[in-house]
Each structure stands twice: as C-alpha cells, then as structure tokens.
One Martini backbone bead per residue (centre of mass of N, CA, C, O) as a GRO file, in nm:
protein
  173
    1UNK     BB    1  -1.059  10.314  13.024
    2UNK     BB    2  -1.203  10.487  13.275
    3UNK     BB    3  -1.029  10.381  13.461
    4UNK     BB    4  -0.739  10.460  13.315
    5UNK     BB    5  -0.829  10.771  13.351
    6UNK     BB    6  -0.881  10.795  13.636
    7UNK     BB    7  -0.612  10.696  13.741
    8UNK     BB    8  -0.413  10.900  13.576
    9UNK     BB    9  -0.521  11.157  13.713
   10UNK     BB   10  -0.541  11.101  14.034
   11UNK     BB   11  -0.232  10.995  14.069
   12UNK     BB   12  -0.057  11.180  13.875
   13UNK     BB   13  -0.236  11.426  13.991
   14UNK     BB   14  -0.227  11.718  14.088
   15UNK     BB   15  -0.428  12.029  14.109
   16UNK     BB   16  -0.179  12.212  14.223
   17UNK     BB   17  -0.024  12.094  13.879
   18UNK     BB   18   0.009  12.330  13.631
   19UNK     BB   19   0.172  12.201  13.415
   20UNK     BB   20   0.040  11.884  13.413
   21UNK     BB   21  -0.217  11.985  13.336
   22UNK     BB   22  -0.154  12.154  13.066
   23UNK     BB   23  -0.066  11.909  12.904
   24UNK     BB   24  -0.261  11.751  12.886
   25UNK     BB   25  -0.502  11.912  12.807
   26UNK     BB   26  -0.313  11.924  12.541
   27UNK     BB   27  -0.298  11.651  12.442
   28UNK     BB   28  -0.617  11.609  12.419
   29UNK     BB   29  -0.679  11.809  12.231
   30UNK     BB   30  -0.467  11.602  12.013
   31UNK     BB   31  -0.648  11.393  11.994
   32UNK     BB   32  -0.921  11.444  11.954
   33UNK     BB   33  -0.872  11.582  11.708
   34UNK     BB   34  -0.759  11.318  11.526
   35UNK     BB   35  -1.012  11.173  11.616
   36UNK     BB   36  -1.225  11.361  11.450
   37UNK     BB   37  -1.094  11.286  11.195
   38UNK     BB   38  -1.191  11.026  11.135
   39UNK     BB   39  -1.435  11.036  11.173
   40UNK     BB   40  -1.465  11.238  10.873
   41UNK     BB   41  -1.325  11.025  10.732
   42UNK     BB   42  -1.557  10.838  10.702
   43UNK     BB   43  -1.800  11.000  10.664
   44UNK     BB   44  -1.690  10.957  10.384
   45UNK     BB   45  -1.703  10.701  10.320
   46UNK     BB   46  -2.015  10.670  10.326
   47UNK     BB   47  -2.069  10.835  10.106
   48UNK     BB   48  -1.919  10.654   9.876
   49UNK     BB   49  -2.024  10.375   9.963
   50UNK     BB   50  -2.130  10.092   9.806
   51UNK     BB   51  -2.140   9.864   9.968
   52UNK     BB   52  -2.289   9.737  10.260
   53UNK     BB   53  -2.003   9.591  10.414
   54UNK     BB   54  -1.839   9.885  10.374
   55UNK     BB   55  -2.033  10.035  10.596
   56UNK     BB   56  -2.068   9.838  10.819
   57UNK     BB   57  -1.754   9.900  10.863
   58UNK     BB   58  -1.764  10.238  10.890
   59UNK     BB   59  -2.036  10.235  11.131
   60UNK     BB   60  -1.822  10.102  11.319
   61UNK     BB   61  -1.578  10.338  11.290
   62UNK     BB   62  -1.777  10.546  11.404
   63UNK     BB   63  -1.848  10.386  11.679
   64UNK     BB   64  -1.519  10.381  11.776
   65UNK     BB   65  -1.452  10.695  11.778
   66UNK     BB   66  -1.697  10.804  11.962
   67UNK     BB   67  -1.602  10.683  12.186
   68UNK     BB   68  -1.311  10.788  12.215
   69UNK     BB   69  -1.404  11.051  12.238
   70UNK     BB   70  -1.574  11.075  12.531
   71UNK     BB   71  -1.369  10.954  12.678
   72UNK     BB   72  -1.154  11.195  12.658
   73UNK     BB   73  -1.401  11.394  12.764
   74UNK     BB   74  -1.393  11.284  13.031
   75UNK     BB   75  -1.093  11.439  13.136
   76UNK     BB   76  -1.208  11.727  13.152
   77UNK     BB   77  -1.407  11.655  13.389
   78UNK     BB   78  -1.134  11.572  13.598
   79UNK     BB   79  -0.956  11.840  13.543
   80UNK     BB   80  -1.142  12.001  13.664
   81UNK     BB   81  -1.179  11.840  13.996
   82UNK     BB   82  -0.924  11.905  14.001
   83UNK     BB   83  -0.869  12.190  14.006
   84UNK     BB   84  -1.082  12.246  14.246
   85UNK     BB   85  -1.012  12.042  14.463
   86UNK     BB   86  -0.723  11.922  14.473
   87UNK     BB   87  -0.720  11.799  14.877
   88UNK     BB   88  -1.033  11.871  14.909
   89UNK     BB   89  -1.253  11.676  15.116
   90UNK     BB   90  -1.504  11.796  15.076
   91UNK     BB   91  -1.537  11.847  14.773
   92UNK     BB   92  -1.482  11.562  14.656
   93UNK     BB   93  -1.755  11.486  14.854
   94UNK     BB   94  -1.914  11.636  14.653
   95UNK     BB   95  -1.833  11.507  14.395
   96UNK     BB   96  -1.970  11.159  14.433
   97UNK     BB   97  -2.267  11.358  14.365
   98UNK     BB   98  -2.221  11.354  14.029
   99UNK     BB   99  -2.350  11.322  13.842
  100UNK     BB  100  -2.110  11.248  13.680
  101UNK     BB  101  -1.913  10.960  13.649
  102UNK     BB  102  -1.614  11.101  13.625
  103UNK     BB  103  -1.632  11.264  13.874
  104UNK     BB  104  -1.704  11.028  14.067
  105UNK     BB  105  -1.397  10.843  14.004
  106UNK     BB  106  -1.205  11.088  14.041
  107UNK     BB  107  -1.334  11.112  14.357
  108UNK     BB  108  -1.267  10.789  14.470
  109UNK     BB  109  -0.927  10.824  14.423
  110UNK     BB  110  -0.890  11.056  14.594
  111UNK     BB  111  -1.008  10.959  14.866
  112UNK     BB  112  -0.819  10.671  14.822
  113UNK     BB  113  -0.525  10.880  14.924
  114UNK     BB  114  -0.587  10.982  15.192
  115UNK     BB  115  -0.488  11.146  15.470
  116UNK     BB  116  -0.460  11.154  15.737
  117UNK     BB  117  -0.732  11.407  15.848
  118UNK     BB  118  -0.884  11.332  15.641
  119UNK     BB  119  -0.974  11.006  15.594
  120UNK     BB  120  -1.255  11.038  15.805
  121UNK     BB  121  -1.381  11.192  15.546
  122UNK     BB  122  -1.333  11.051  15.351
  123UNK     BB  123  -1.480  10.772  15.426
  124UNK     BB  124  -1.737  10.865  15.491
  125UNK     BB  125  -1.815  10.943  15.215
  126UNK     BB  126  -1.751  10.653  15.067
  127UNK     BB  127  -1.978  10.517  15.270
  128UNK     BB  128  -2.199  10.696  15.159
  129UNK     BB  129  -2.146  10.616  14.856
  130UNK     BB  130  -2.157  10.259  14.812
  131UNK     BB  131  -2.458  10.288  14.649
  132UNK     BB  132  -2.359  10.300  14.381
  133UNK     BB  133  -2.493  10.306  14.023
  134UNK     BB  134  -2.179  10.238  13.896
  135UNK     BB  135  -1.977  10.006  13.940
  136UNK     BB  136  -1.717  10.123  13.869
  137UNK     BB  137  -1.773  10.333  14.104
  138UNK     BB  138  -1.817  10.181  14.329
  139UNK     BB  139  -1.571   9.978  14.372
  140UNK     BB  140  -1.363  10.213  14.418
  141UNK     BB  141  -1.515  10.297  14.643
  142UNK     BB  142  -1.430   9.994  14.803
  143UNK     BB  143  -1.124  10.035  14.790
  144UNK     BB  144  -1.106  10.251  14.943
  145UNK     BB  145  -1.240  10.154  15.246
  146UNK     BB  146  -1.023   9.952  15.249
  147UNK     BB  147  -0.810  10.195  15.265
  148UNK     BB  148  -0.957  10.373  15.512
  149UNK     BB  149  -1.070  10.209  15.696
  150UNK     BB  150  -1.257  10.043  15.952
  151UNK     BB  151  -1.517   9.916  16.154
  152UNK     BB  152  -1.754  10.125  16.040
  153UNK     BB  153  -1.749  10.032  15.745
  154UNK     BB  154  -1.984   9.825  15.712
  155UNK     BB  155  -2.262   9.901  15.719
  156UNK     BB  156  -2.185   9.991  15.387
  157UNK     BB  157  -2.124   9.735  15.286
  158UNK     BB  158  -2.354   9.602  15.302
  159UNK     BB  159  -2.549   9.806  15.182
  160UNK     BB  160  -2.424   9.713  14.935
  161UNK     BB  161  -2.457   9.446  14.912
  162UNK     BB  162  -2.777   9.435  14.911
  163UNK     BB  163  -2.818   9.642  14.644
  164UNK     BB  164  -2.670   9.413  14.430
  165UNK     BB  165  -2.854   9.173  14.506
  166UNK     BB  166  -3.128   9.395  14.424
  167UNK     BB  167  -2.994   9.368  14.142
  168UNK     BB  168  -2.967   9.085  14.008
  169UNK     BB  169  -3.233   9.034  14.049
  170UNK     BB  170  -3.379   9.231  13.866
  171UNK     BB  171  -3.190   9.110  13.616
  172UNK     BB  172  -3.283   8.811  13.624
  173UNK     BB  173  -3.582   8.892  13.485
   0.00000   0.00000   0.00000
C-alpha cells in the first residue's frame, strides 16, 4: 500500500501542480476523517462488547483501521516533499537521506524519473543511498539506478548486494 501511494504521488503529481495537490490534500483529509470515525466507532463497540471473541474481532478492526490511518498520513509527508522539492534534483537527493521512510520512498521515485541534465545528479544520489535499510525504499532506489544508470552504478549495486547478503545472513541467525 505504501508503494502504491508513493508511486501515485510521485508519478501523477508534480510539485508545482498546486491545483491537483490541493485536490489530493482535500481528498486525503476526507478519507482520514472517515477512517478516524471507523476507529472511534470500533472503540465504542469494544467498550460494549461482552464476549471475548467479539472483543478480539473488534481489536483486530481497530488495528486494521489504525494502520490505514498511518498509511494515509504518509501521503501528507509525500505531498509536503513534492511541494518543497518540485523538480529540484538536489532537494530530492537530500530527501533520500530523510528519517521518514515515506519521504525517502517518494524521493527515490522522483529521482528515478529525472531526465536531461538532472539525470546524472539523480543517478549519483541514488547510488549514494543504494544501501537504504528499508527494503521497499532500497528496491525503488535500485529500480531508479536501472532507469538512470550507466556502468558507473556497478560499484553501488555491488555494495548494496553485499549489504543485502549481510542482512540476510544476520536474519538467518
């Protein structure tokens, strides 16, 4: 779901497209309000539930709705980055180092789409962050390297491959 939202935000909206950004922000606000009401309603049902199996099911609903709220909240972070960076490769390169995964994800997608003179800066940024700790972000970065790359990206891909192998070995233990 994270990837779908990042891809939609990165592919469908440019940072200087204020009309569409406002429309997305408005729609996301409406959706978050509805899902927030689902959470509140489920909490009320939980307070009234008397059977353990009903409580278990309602708690599962609350977890699911809360996860949806977090996912929709990520859109706000992505839109803020789109508004800030627009088509600025240097700004997007900086966003690849952000603490927030949704911001790094949209940055990787935006850099993957750079063309012309911006392409080299995008490729360099993607290569620098090819070892991102988040698997989804790392996959988008590698996708971007494939789109923007030339033979200069081979060391970055090799480094990322070795880091992945080390992570996999650690996970086996």
